[in-house]
Amino acid sequence: MTATHTTRSTDSEGTTMTRIAFIGLGIMGSPMAVHLQNAGHQVTGYNRSPEKTRPLVEAGGTAATSVAEAVADADVVALMVPDSPDVAEVLTGEGGVLDSAKSGALIIDFSTIRPDVTVELAEQARAKGFRMIDAPVSGGEAGAKNAALSIMVGGSEEDFEAARPVLDVVGKTVVHVGPTGSGQTVKAANQLIVAGNIGLLAEAIVFLEAYGVDTAAAVQVLGGGLAGSAVLNQKAEKMLDRSFEPGFRIDLHHKDLGIVTSAAREAGVTIPLGAVVAQLMQAARAGGDGSLDHSALFRTVARLSGRDS
Amino acid sequence: MTATHTTRSTDSEGTTMTRIAFIGLGIMGSPMAVHLQNAGHQVTGYNRSPEKTRPLVEAGGTAATSVAEAVADADVVALMVPDSPDVAEVLTGEGGVLDSAKSGALIIDFSTIRPDVTVELAEQARAKGFRMIDAPVSGGEAGAKNAALSIMVGGSEEDFEAARPVLDVVGKTVVHVGPTGSGQTVKAANQLIVAGNIGLLAEAIVFLEAYGVDTAAAVQVLGGGLAGSAVLNQKAEKMLDRSFEPGFRIDLHHKDLGIVTSAAREAGVTIPLGAVVAQLMQAARAGGDGSLDHSALFRTVARLSGRDS
C-alpha cells in the first residue's frame, strides 16, 4: 500500500471506516450519503441549498458550509452534481477540491457529465496528486433509496478496487468498464437507450389508445414478450395515468442527450434513433415539460398526433 | 352451449380433446402444433412444403395434403402463415377454410397481419357462420418451442373463452386486449417497440465500440438499470459476437413495420422513432441482410458509421 492510498480507521465494532466528503445532496446524492453514513463511514456533506444536508445530519453525518470545509479531512471525495460545469467548478474552482483536499484523496464522480470533460478533469486531478474515477449511476431515485444502483466505472483497476467498498454500499451492479471516461461513455449509451425506449413506448401507447384497445391488458402482454423492458415496467402506468411527477426530469435527460449527441459526433458514430429522440426531448422541454419526469415525453408524442396528453 | 360451440370428445384418460387443423407449420407453427398434439388434442397439419409436417406426424398427428382436407373435421382451425395475403388465401381462396370447414368452427389466426385485413376477414368468416379471433404471438422460436408465448387476442369475450384451452397450451401470457383486430394492433405496437429497442441497442453498441470500452461489462451494467430489456438480454451478445442466424428474419420484421406504418398513418398517429427504425430495417433488407435475424440491424447501424459490422 503506497502513501497515497485511502486511510482507514476502525471503529469500536470493527467496521472499516472511511472519511467521506459528499458534494451534492439532491434527489440522488442525499440517500447515497445517508447509506454511506449508515454503513459506518464518517460522511461530511455539502450542498448549495444547505437545508438538503438535514437527512445526512439526522443519520449522524456532518454538514459543511463550503466545499473546502467538507473535503479538508476526507479520504474519499464523492460528487453528485447536475452537469459538466458543476463538476469542473467543484473540482477546479476557487476553494474547490483540488485546492482544498488532502493529496492522495480518491475522487469518485457519480455525476453524469461529458466523457471528454471527465478525461480532462481527471488529468488535472492526477497532476495534483489525486486519484479519480468516473462512476455515473443508473436506477433513479428508487435505486438510490434502495442502495440498488447500477454503477458504471471508468478509471484504473487500482482506483476501482480502492473505491469498491464505497461503491458497494450504494450499488447493486458495480462494473468496471474501462479507463477514465468509460463510465461516462457507458452512461451516455444508457441514456440513449432509456430515452429511446421511453419514446417508443409513448408512440406505442398513443397508437394503442387511438385504436381503442384495452391498454392495461396490452401493456401486460407487451411486457411478457420481447418488447418487455425496465422502461415498460416502470413508465407505462405513468403514461396510462398521465402521472408525470419526477423522478428524473426531462431537463436532465435533455442535458444527457446533448452529451450523447456530442460524444457520438466526436467519434464519427451515426445514431439516427438517438438523433430523433434528442429532438423529441428538446421539444418536450420547449413545450414546458422540462420539470416533469422523462416519461412525460409521452405528452409530446401524443401532441404530435393531436391526441390527449 | 349453443350448437355453434366447439365440439369436444373425451379420450380414455379423461382429457378434453379437440380436433384441430393447423395451417402453416414453419419455425413457429410446427412446435405449436406439436404441443397441441402432445396436450391430447387431435391435430391435422397442412403446410405448403409437405416435409414440414414431419414433427407433427412423429408426435402422433396427421398430415393433410390440402387446406380443405386439413379442416374438414376440425372444431378449431389454427393459422400461422407469413402475411396478410397468405391468411386471405387460406381463408377465402378456392378450397379454403370458409369453403371447406364445418360451420361454427373456431378460427384462431396466430399470424401477424394488418389489423384492417383481420377485421375484413373476420366479417367474411362470421357471415359464413364461423367464429374467429386474431391471436398473434410474441416470444419467437424459443417461446414457441417452450410453449411460453405471449398471445394478444382480439375478438369477442365468448370466442376468447372458447379458444382459451387451446391458447393456454402454447402460451404463457394470454391476454384478451379488445374486439377483432385488437390483437393485431397490439402486435403491431409490439413490433414497433422491439424493432426500436434493437435499433437503439445497436446504436449504443457501435458507440461503445468506437470508444473502446469493455462492451461485455457495459452490457452487463446496462442490463441492470433502466436500460434493461428483453432485447438487451437476448440480442446484445449476438451483436457483440456478430452472430446473426435467425431467429426472426429481417424480411419479416420489415413486413411488420409496414403494418405498423400503415396502421399508424390510418389512425393519424405520428411515430417519429417508428418511422426511422422502419427505414433502417428497409436499409438492412436492401443491403442484403433480409434472411438474417433482426438483431442484424446492427450491421446496418455499424455501416452508417463506417464501422465493422
XYZ file of C-alpha atoms in Angstrom:
618
model
C 0.000 0.000 0.000
C 1.508 3.344 -1.034
C 1.181 6.535 0.934
C -1.414 7.851 -1.474
C -3.919 5.128 -0.642
C -7.090 5.709 1.305
C -6.516 5.993 5.038
C -8.981 3.991 7.052
C -9.591 3.698 10.754
C -11.586 1.051 12.543
C -14.449 1.911 14.870
C -15.383 0.101 18.087
C -17.404 -2.529 16.204
C -14.536 -3.362 13.866
C -16.104 -1.763 10.801
C -13.623 -0.241 8.392
C -14.425 3.454 8.368
C -13.543 5.959 5.694
C -13.822 9.734 5.974
C -16.015 10.705 3.026
C -16.909 14.168 1.743
C -20.142 14.103 -0.255
C -20.742 17.116 -2.519
C -24.271 17.431 -3.903
C -27.117 16.157 -1.732
C -30.015 16.227 -4.179
C -32.581 13.535 -5.010
C -29.794 11.040 -5.724
C -26.915 12.294 -3.558
C -28.830 12.611 -0.303
C -29.895 8.946 0.072
C -26.469 7.804 -1.149
C -24.706 9.892 1.511
C -27.083 8.578 4.172
C -26.368 4.953 3.153
C -22.624 5.605 3.412
C -23.033 7.143 6.875
C -25.249 4.239 7.967
C -22.645 1.758 6.669
C -20.215 3.032 9.298
C -18.362 5.693 7.345
C -17.917 9.256 8.544
C -19.653 11.443 5.989
C -19.429 15.225 5.714
C -21.908 16.651 3.247
C -22.066 19.883 1.329
C -24.920 21.232 -0.754
C -25.530 24.685 -2.248
C -29.002 24.747 -0.622
C -27.932 23.940 2.951
C -31.326 22.544 4.070
C -30.636 19.456 1.926
C -27.980 18.352 4.433
C -30.651 17.519 7.003
C -31.173 13.785 6.245
C -27.405 13.214 6.418
C -27.119 15.085 9.717
C -30.073 13.120 11.131
C -28.210 9.927 10.205
C -25.197 11.098 12.233
C -23.219 12.802 9.471
C -21.861 16.323 9.412
C -22.917 19.354 7.382
C -20.222 21.584 5.929
C -20.752 25.162 4.766
C -18.280 25.031 1.883
C -16.627 22.512 -0.406
C -13.275 23.352 1.205
C -14.601 22.582 4.686
C -16.284 19.352 3.513
C -13.173 17.896 1.894
C -10.497 19.069 4.340
C -10.073 15.716 6.132
C -11.583 13.407 3.530
C -10.010 10.208 2.236
C -12.751 9.930 -0.375
C -14.487 12.844 -2.116
C -17.804 11.854 -3.729
C -19.577 14.167 -6.186
C -23.173 14.030 -7.366
C -23.927 17.304 -9.138
C -26.013 18.076 -12.239
C -23.692 18.829 -15.154
C -20.140 19.119 -16.527
C -19.628 22.782 -15.467
C -20.756 21.920 -11.923
C -18.164 19.166 -11.618
C -15.493 21.444 -13.081
C -16.392 24.187 -10.587
C -16.427 21.856 -7.561
C -13.075 20.344 -8.530
C -11.095 23.245 -10.019
C -12.930 26.369 -8.804
C -11.517 28.602 -6.071
C -11.635 26.714 -2.795
C -12.503 23.606 -4.797
C -11.491 20.017 -4.175
C -8.115 20.189 -5.926
C -7.199 23.234 -3.804
C -8.553 22.002 -0.513
C -8.473 18.208 -0.190
C -5.573 16.116 1.050
C -3.208 14.967 -1.667
C -3.904 11.318 -2.457
C -7.614 11.555 -1.765
C -9.773 9.396 -4.038
C -12.333 11.378 -6.042
C -15.449 9.421 -7.055
C -17.585 11.373 -9.502
C -21.102 9.895 -9.525
C -22.382 12.759 -11.743
C -23.350 12.246 -15.377
C -21.153 14.527 -17.486
C -19.296 14.643 -20.790
C -16.687 11.883 -21.162
C -14.154 14.337 -22.623
C -14.599 16.718 -19.660
C -14.098 13.779 -17.283
C -10.844 12.865 -19.014
C -9.596 16.450 -18.788
C -10.560 16.890 -15.135
C -9.053 13.531 -14.151
C -5.760 14.626 -15.748
C -5.783 17.842 -13.713
C -6.622 15.881 -10.565
C -3.761 13.424 -11.149
C -1.341 16.264 -11.816
C -2.119 17.498 -8.292
C -1.646 14.070 -6.716
C -5.265 12.924 -6.557
C -6.853 9.727 -7.810
C -10.167 9.928 -9.668
C -12.761 7.597 -11.135
C -15.919 8.396 -13.066
C -18.803 6.400 -11.598
C -22.132 7.544 -13.032
C -25.157 5.614 -11.884
C -28.429 4.307 -13.254
C -31.514 3.261 -11.369
C -33.016 6.613 -10.422
C -34.344 7.813 -7.108
C -35.632 4.322 -6.208
C -32.186 2.832 -6.914
C -30.538 5.474 -4.735
C -33.011 4.974 -1.874
C -32.695 1.179 -2.012
C -28.911 1.193 -2.481
C -29.548 -0.758 -5.663
C -27.897 1.462 -8.254
C -26.096 0.251 -11.352
C -22.687 1.932 -11.352
C -20.510 2.110 -14.472
C -16.931 2.874 -13.521
C -14.123 4.346 -15.603
C -10.573 4.561 -14.252
C -7.587 2.406 -13.374
C -8.126 -1.072 -11.969
C -6.263 0.026 -8.832
C -8.504 3.047 -8.212
C -11.613 0.960 -8.955
C -10.569 -1.578 -6.318
C -9.857 1.204 -3.809
C -13.325 2.690 -4.431
C -15.124 -0.643 -4.373
C -16.041 -0.681 -0.651
C -17.718 2.712 -1.067
C -19.411 1.799 -4.360
C -20.757 -1.469 -2.973
C -22.625 0.408 -0.237
C -24.790 2.297 -2.738
C -24.768 -0.018 -5.783
C -26.046 -3.461 -6.650
C -24.431 -3.838 -10.096
C -20.969 -2.271 -9.908
C -18.904 -2.787 -13.048
C -15.504 -1.513 -14.178
C -15.972 -0.771 -17.880
C -12.607 0.690 -18.897
C -10.176 3.597 -18.436
C -11.101 7.128 -17.325
C -14.153 8.428 -19.196
C -15.511 4.949 -19.974
C -18.027 5.165 -17.160
C -19.417 8.345 -18.706
C -19.416 6.775 -22.162
C -21.450 3.818 -20.920
C -23.777 6.178 -19.061
C -24.283 8.106 -22.305
C -25.216 4.822 -24.018
C -27.562 4.117 -21.114
C -29.296 7.477 -21.513
C -29.598 6.938 -25.263
C -31.306 3.575 -24.748
C -33.556 4.794 -21.934
C -34.733 7.895 -23.810
C -35.359 5.837 -26.933
C -37.255 3.159 -25.032
C -39.424 5.832 -23.428
C -40.118 7.413 -26.820
C -41.003 4.068 -28.402
C -43.282 3.133 -25.511
C -45.002 6.512 -25.838
C -45.526 6.001 -29.585
C -46.906 2.515 -28.934
C -49.336 3.704 -26.258
C -50.605 6.648 -28.347
C -51.127 4.163 -31.201
C -52.980 1.678 -28.966
C -55.178 4.408 -27.491
C -56.035 5.633 -30.992
C -57.325 2.136 -31.792
C -59.277 1.872 -28.544
C -57.681 -1.345 -27.367
C -57.526 -2.253 -23.672
C -54.203 -0.543 -22.971
C -53.685 -2.011 -19.495
C -54.104 -5.522 -20.916
C -51.892 -4.602 -23.863
C -49.108 -3.374 -21.581
C -49.313 -6.621 -19.636
C -48.901 -8.779 -22.738
C -46.231 -6.497 -24.249
C -44.238 -6.817 -21.027
C -44.312 -10.620 -21.270
C -42.521 -10.815 -24.623
C -39.555 -9.383 -26.496
C -40.984 -5.849 -26.069
C -40.526 -6.131 -22.305
C -38.194 -3.656 -20.625
C -37.446 -1.865 -17.385
C -38.871 1.271 -19.034
C -42.131 -0.527 -19.817
C -42.315 -1.883 -16.254
C -41.620 1.481 -14.637
C -43.119 4.019 -17.055
C -46.128 2.515 -18.883
C -48.503 3.042 -15.981
C -47.382 6.663 -15.611
C -48.246 7.204 -19.268
C -51.628 5.461 -18.996
C -52.431 7.503 -15.874
C -50.882 10.766 -17.176
C -48.932 10.885 -13.916
C -45.582 12.568 -14.539
C -44.139 13.779 -11.224
C -40.329 13.383 -11.242
C -38.429 11.069 -10.915
C -35.800 12.006 -13.415
C -36.557 15.320 -15.035
C -36.778 15.963 -18.767
C -34.357 18.891 -18.289
C -31.691 16.455 -17.113
C -32.366 13.866 -19.779
C -32.187 16.629 -22.370
C -28.767 17.577 -20.950
C -27.697 13.915 -21.182
C -28.841 13.589 -24.793
C -26.663 16.601 -25.563
C -23.746 14.595 -24.153
C -24.711 11.556 -26.252
C -25.071 13.632 -29.414
C -21.699 15.378 -28.995
C -19.863 12.218 -27.997
C -21.286 10.258 -30.944
C -20.425 13.050 -33.345
C -16.922 13.305 -31.888
C -16.379 9.571 -32.537
C -17.961 9.663 -36.004
C -20.837 7.450 -34.884
C -24.225 7.855 -36.607
C -27.224 7.485 -34.279
C -30.458 8.043 -36.232
C -32.775 6.938 -33.421
C -30.715 8.849 -30.872
C -30.966 11.985 -33.004
C -34.753 11.735 -33.250
C -35.289 11.112 -29.552
C -32.946 14.011 -28.720
C -35.216 16.221 -30.851
C -38.336 14.873 -29.130
C -36.794 15.536 -25.704
C -35.875 19.044 -26.844
C -39.467 19.562 -27.995
C -40.757 18.306 -24.632
C -38.596 20.893 -22.892
C -39.548 23.656 -25.309
C -43.176 22.698 -24.684
C -42.771 23.488 -20.998
C -42.416 19.955 -19.640
C -38.781 20.233 -18.512
C -39.516 19.759 -14.824
C -41.688 16.657 -15.335
C -40.468 13.064 -15.248
C -38.861 11.894 -18.507
C -41.885 9.609 -19.036
C -43.724 12.875 -19.831
C -42.068 12.607 -23.249
C -45.413 10.859 -23.810
C -47.115 14.277 -23.801
C -45.022 15.496 -26.710
C -45.573 12.286 -28.671
C -49.341 12.449 -28.021
C -49.470 16.109 -29.100
C -47.762 15.222 -32.385
C -50.834 13.101 -33.114
C -53.278 15.719 -31.857
C -54.216 13.411 -29.016
C -54.887 13.774 -25.293
C -51.630 14.166 -23.399
C -73.877 -24.108 -25.004
C -75.142 -23.292 -28.489
C -74.847 -25.581 -31.483
C -72.061 -23.434 -32.885
C -69.729 -24.113 -29.976
C -66.645 -26.278 -30.237
C -67.456 -29.975 -30.153
C -65.186 -31.894 -27.826
C -64.785 -35.559 -27.127
C -63.045 -37.160 -24.176
C -60.279 -39.723 -24.588
C -59.658 -42.750 -22.375
C -57.665 -40.684 -19.879
C -60.429 -38.133 -19.466
C -58.597 -35.335 -21.306
C -60.849 -32.974 -23.235
C -59.846 -33.437 -26.847
C -60.445 -31.015 -29.689
C -59.995 -31.714 -33.390
C -57.597 -29.024 -34.538
C -56.481 -28.181 -38.068
C -53.128 -26.352 -38.065
C -52.263 -24.484 -41.267
C -48.658 -23.317 -41.534
C -46.001 -25.480 -39.892
C -42.963 -23.208 -40.082
C -40.487 -22.215 -37.369
C -43.339 -21.086 -35.116
C -46.279 -23.226 -36.272
C -44.537 -26.585 -36.127
C -43.671 -26.601 -32.404
C -47.080 -25.085 -31.574
C -48.898 -27.878 -33.448
C -46.737 -30.484 -31.726
C -47.548 -29.015 -28.289
C -51.273 -29.173 -29.097
C -50.995 -32.799 -30.216
C -48.980 -33.667 -27.091
C -51.616 -31.962 -24.920
C -54.137 -34.586 -26.017
C -55.741 -32.865 -28.980
C -56.095 -34.457 -32.403
C -54.105 -32.228 -34.758
C -54.142 -32.372 -38.555
C -51.458 -30.208 -40.120
C -51.051 -28.675 -43.531
C -48.022 -26.914 -44.948
C -47.136 -25.864 -48.491
C -43.791 -27.653 -48.200
C -45.091 -31.063 -47.056
C -41.842 -32.181 -45.367
C -42.546 -29.655 -42.599
C -45.389 -31.887 -41.340
C -42.899 -34.487 -40.092
C -42.514 -33.330 -36.446
C -46.314 -33.258 -36.059
C -46.707 -36.740 -37.556
C -43.926 -38.063 -35.306
C -45.881 -36.687 -32.338
C -48.949 -38.679 -33.437
C -50.703 -36.024 -35.535
C -51.896 -36.301 -39.113
C -50.562 -34.663 -42.287
C -53.074 -33.346 -44.814
C -52.292 -32.624 -48.462
C -54.600 -29.619 -48.776
C -56.229 -26.971 -46.619
C -59.643 -28.494 -47.434
C -58.545 -31.927 -46.220
C -56.963 -30.485 -43.064
C -60.029 -28.549 -41.958
C -62.797 -30.979 -42.996
C -63.483 -32.359 -39.493
C -61.925 -29.580 -37.404
C -63.562 -27.859 -34.452
C -60.697 -25.377 -34.325
C -58.724 -24.070 -37.305
C -55.378 -22.539 -36.345
C -53.351 -20.459 -38.812
C -49.689 -19.457 -38.615
C -48.693 -18.120 -42.014
C -46.387 -15.228 -43.033
C -48.510 -12.304 -44.218
C -51.963 -10.787 -44.844
C -52.355 -12.232 -48.399
C -51.478 -15.706 -47.086
C -54.197 -15.559 -44.438
C -56.680 -14.233 -47.016
C -55.807 -17.056 -49.421
C -56.052 -19.790 -46.756
C -59.415 -18.490 -45.547
C -61.152 -17.221 -48.691
C -59.267 -18.893 -51.562
C -60.716 -21.777 -53.564
C -60.901 -24.826 -51.307
C -60.043 -22.516 -48.406
C -61.245 -22.674 -44.825
C -64.512 -20.776 -45.362
C -65.400 -23.188 -48.214
C -64.312 -26.381 -46.541
C -64.579 -26.264 -42.742
C -67.665 -27.122 -40.691
C -69.901 -24.167 -39.963
C -69.331 -22.997 -36.409
C -65.671 -23.909 -36.373
C -63.493 -21.530 -34.360
C -60.719 -19.912 -36.405
C -57.641 -18.841 -34.421
C -55.268 -16.742 -36.501
C -51.828 -16.735 -34.868
C -50.301 -14.932 -37.882
C -49.134 -11.316 -37.716
C -51.101 -9.374 -40.323
C -52.761 -5.993 -40.923
C -55.476 -5.199 -38.346
C -57.799 -3.895 -41.091
C -57.401 -7.121 -43.095
C -58.186 -9.126 -39.946
C -61.381 -7.149 -39.404
C -62.473 -7.692 -43.012
C -61.692 -11.427 -42.985
C -63.415 -11.948 -39.644
C -66.550 -10.316 -41.078
C -66.491 -12.684 -44.030
C -65.947 -15.631 -41.696
C -68.871 -14.626 -39.472
C -71.129 -14.170 -42.491
C -70.477 -17.836 -43.280
C -71.232 -18.999 -39.730
C -67.674 -19.194 -38.383
C -66.172 -17.681 -35.271
C -62.751 -16.016 -35.481
C -60.176 -14.447 -33.197
C -56.869 -12.792 -34.027
C -54.187 -14.171 -31.746
C -50.725 -13.049 -32.861
C -47.855 -14.120 -30.658
C -44.577 -12.775 -29.330
C -41.669 -14.699 -27.912
C -40.049 -16.087 -31.046
C -38.859 -19.578 -31.817
C -37.819 -20.144 -28.190
C -41.273 -19.090 -26.986
C -42.926 -21.482 -29.454
C -40.637 -24.377 -28.505
C -41.126 -23.810 -24.768
C -44.879 -23.147 -25.034
C -44.141 -19.802 -23.408
C -45.531 -17.391 -25.996
C -47.219 -14.107 -25.223
C -50.545 -14.120 -27.075
C -52.522 -10.931 -27.701
C -56.106 -11.772 -28.548
C -58.731 -9.715 -30.396
C -62.329 -10.898 -30.673
C -65.452 -11.372 -28.569
C -65.155 -12.400 -24.939
C -67.123 -15.571 -25.774
C -64.800 -16.631 -28.590
C -61.768 -15.812 -26.435
C -63.076 -18.085 -23.674
C -63.794 -20.846 -26.209
C -60.232 -20.586 -27.565
C -58.592 -20.342 -24.169
C -57.902 -24.095 -23.659
C -56.049 -24.144 -26.979
C -54.201 -20.869 -26.350
C -53.104 -21.940 -22.878
C -51.312 -24.966 -24.347
C -48.928 -22.805 -26.385
C -48.879 -19.533 -24.430
C -47.709 -18.352 -21.030
C -49.130 -14.808 -21.113
C -52.528 -14.994 -22.833
C -54.432 -11.712 -22.773
C -57.700 -10.554 -24.344
C -56.980 -6.984 -25.471
C -60.232 -5.975 -27.213
C -62.531 -6.636 -30.176
C -61.499 -8.181 -33.512
C -58.293 -6.622 -34.846
C -57.055 -5.534 -31.400
C -54.683 -8.480 -31.184
C -53.053 -7.374 -34.416
C -52.935 -3.764 -33.236
C -51.119 -4.769 -30.061
C -48.794 -6.994 -32.071
C -48.014 -4.018 -34.329
C -47.144 -1.999 -31.210
C -45.001 -4.924 -30.049
C -43.068 -4.993 -33.324
C -42.586 -1.226 -33.189
C -41.086 -1.431 -29.705
C -38.937 -4.484 -30.476
C -37.512 -3.020 -33.707
C -36.813 0.278 -31.980
C -35.169 -1.394 -28.994
C -32.951 -3.403 -31.362
C -32.002 -0.251 -33.258
C -31.182 1.654 -30.054
C -29.117 -1.221 -28.691
C -27.219 -1.358 -31.995
C -26.510 2.388 -31.866
C -25.345 2.066 -28.251
C -23.014 -0.842 -29.005
C -21.493 0.840 -32.077
C -20.945 3.923 -29.905
C -19.332 1.897 -27.095
C -17.087 0.024 -29.505
C -15.980 3.309 -31.070
C -14.823 4.448 -27.615
C -13.066 1.164 -26.882
C -14.867 0.440 -23.637
C -15.275 -3.108 -22.351
C -18.546 -3.844 -24.166
C -19.317 -7.108 -22.349
C -19.002 -5.322 -18.993
C -21.006 -2.391 -20.353
C -23.845 -4.661 -21.490
C -23.913 -6.223 -18.032
C -24.263 -2.895 -16.255
C -26.729 -1.514 -18.833
C -28.903 -4.586 -18.274
C -29.009 -3.929 -14.524
C -30.636 -0.496 -14.784
C -33.406 1.357 -16.591
C -31.826 0.472 -19.959
C -32.502 -3.219 -19.290
C -34.801 -5.039 -21.704
C -35.640 -8.410 -23.164
C -33.976 -7.204 -26.376
C -30.773 -6.394 -24.495
C -30.837 -9.784 -22.743
C -31.448 -11.735 -25.942
C -29.705 -9.706 -28.646
C -26.683 -7.866 -27.198
C -24.443 -10.922 -27.257
C -25.416 -11.637 -30.877
C -24.314 -8.110 -31.766
C -21.044 -8.356 -29.824
C -20.310 -11.736 -31.468
C -21.619 -10.734 -34.934
C -23.756 -13.886 -34.809
C -26.965 -13.299 -36.728
C -28.533 -16.647 -37.642
C -32.333 -16.366 -37.456
C -34.367 -16.374 -35.233
C -36.825 -13.853 -36.564
C -35.826 -12.653 -40.000
C -35.348 -9.034 -41.037
C -37.650 -9.729 -44.027
C -40.497 -10.482 -41.625
C -39.802 -7.584 -39.306
C -39.699 -5.304 -42.358
C -43.135 -6.662 -43.307
C -44.384 -5.977 -39.770
C -43.062 -2.395 -39.786
C -45.042 -1.885 -42.989
C -48.121 -2.899 -40.986
C -47.178 -0.515 -38.159
C -46.547 2.360 -40.549
C -49.853 1.908 -42.423
C -51.895 1.370 -39.276
C -50.407 4.438 -37.563
C -50.997 6.552 -40.674
C -54.565 5.251 -40.934
C -55.239 6.336 -37.344
C -53.479 9.687 -37.724
C -50.775 8.695 -35.255
C -47.284 10.198 -35.664
C -44.435 7.790 -34.864
C -41.078 9.504 -35.461
C -38.969 6.720 -33.942
C -41.074 4.071 -35.664
C -40.550 5.818 -38.985
C -36.778 5.898 -38.562
C -36.473 2.272 -37.497
C -38.709 1.240 -40.416
C -36.225 2.986 -42.719
C -33.271 1.284 -41.034
C -34.970 -2.115 -41.383
C -35.654 -1.340 -45.045
C -31.984 -0.431 -45.489
C -30.945 -3.686 -43.814
C -33.079 -5.598 -46.303
C -31.845 -3.575 -49.262
C -28.311 -4.258 -48.048
C -28.883 -7.985 -48.430
C -29.484 -8.917 -44.792
C -33.172 -9.881 -45.140
C -32.655 -13.510 -44.215
C -30.621 -12.764 -41.083
C -32.006 -12.387 -37.564
C -33.486 -8.932 -36.861
C -30.564 -8.310 -34.484
C -28.528 -7.974 -37.712
C -29.990 -4.473 -37.915
C -26.705 -3.879 -36.060
C -24.855 -4.388 -39.351
C -26.721 -1.520 -40.999
C -26.206 0.761 -38.000
C -22.482 -0.094 -37.885
C -22.105 0.570 -41.633
C -23.682 4.010 -41.200
C -20.685 4.818 -39.006
C -18.188 3.151 -41.335
C -17.511 0.555 -38.693
C -17.020 -3.207 -38.583
C -20.345 -4.995 -38.949
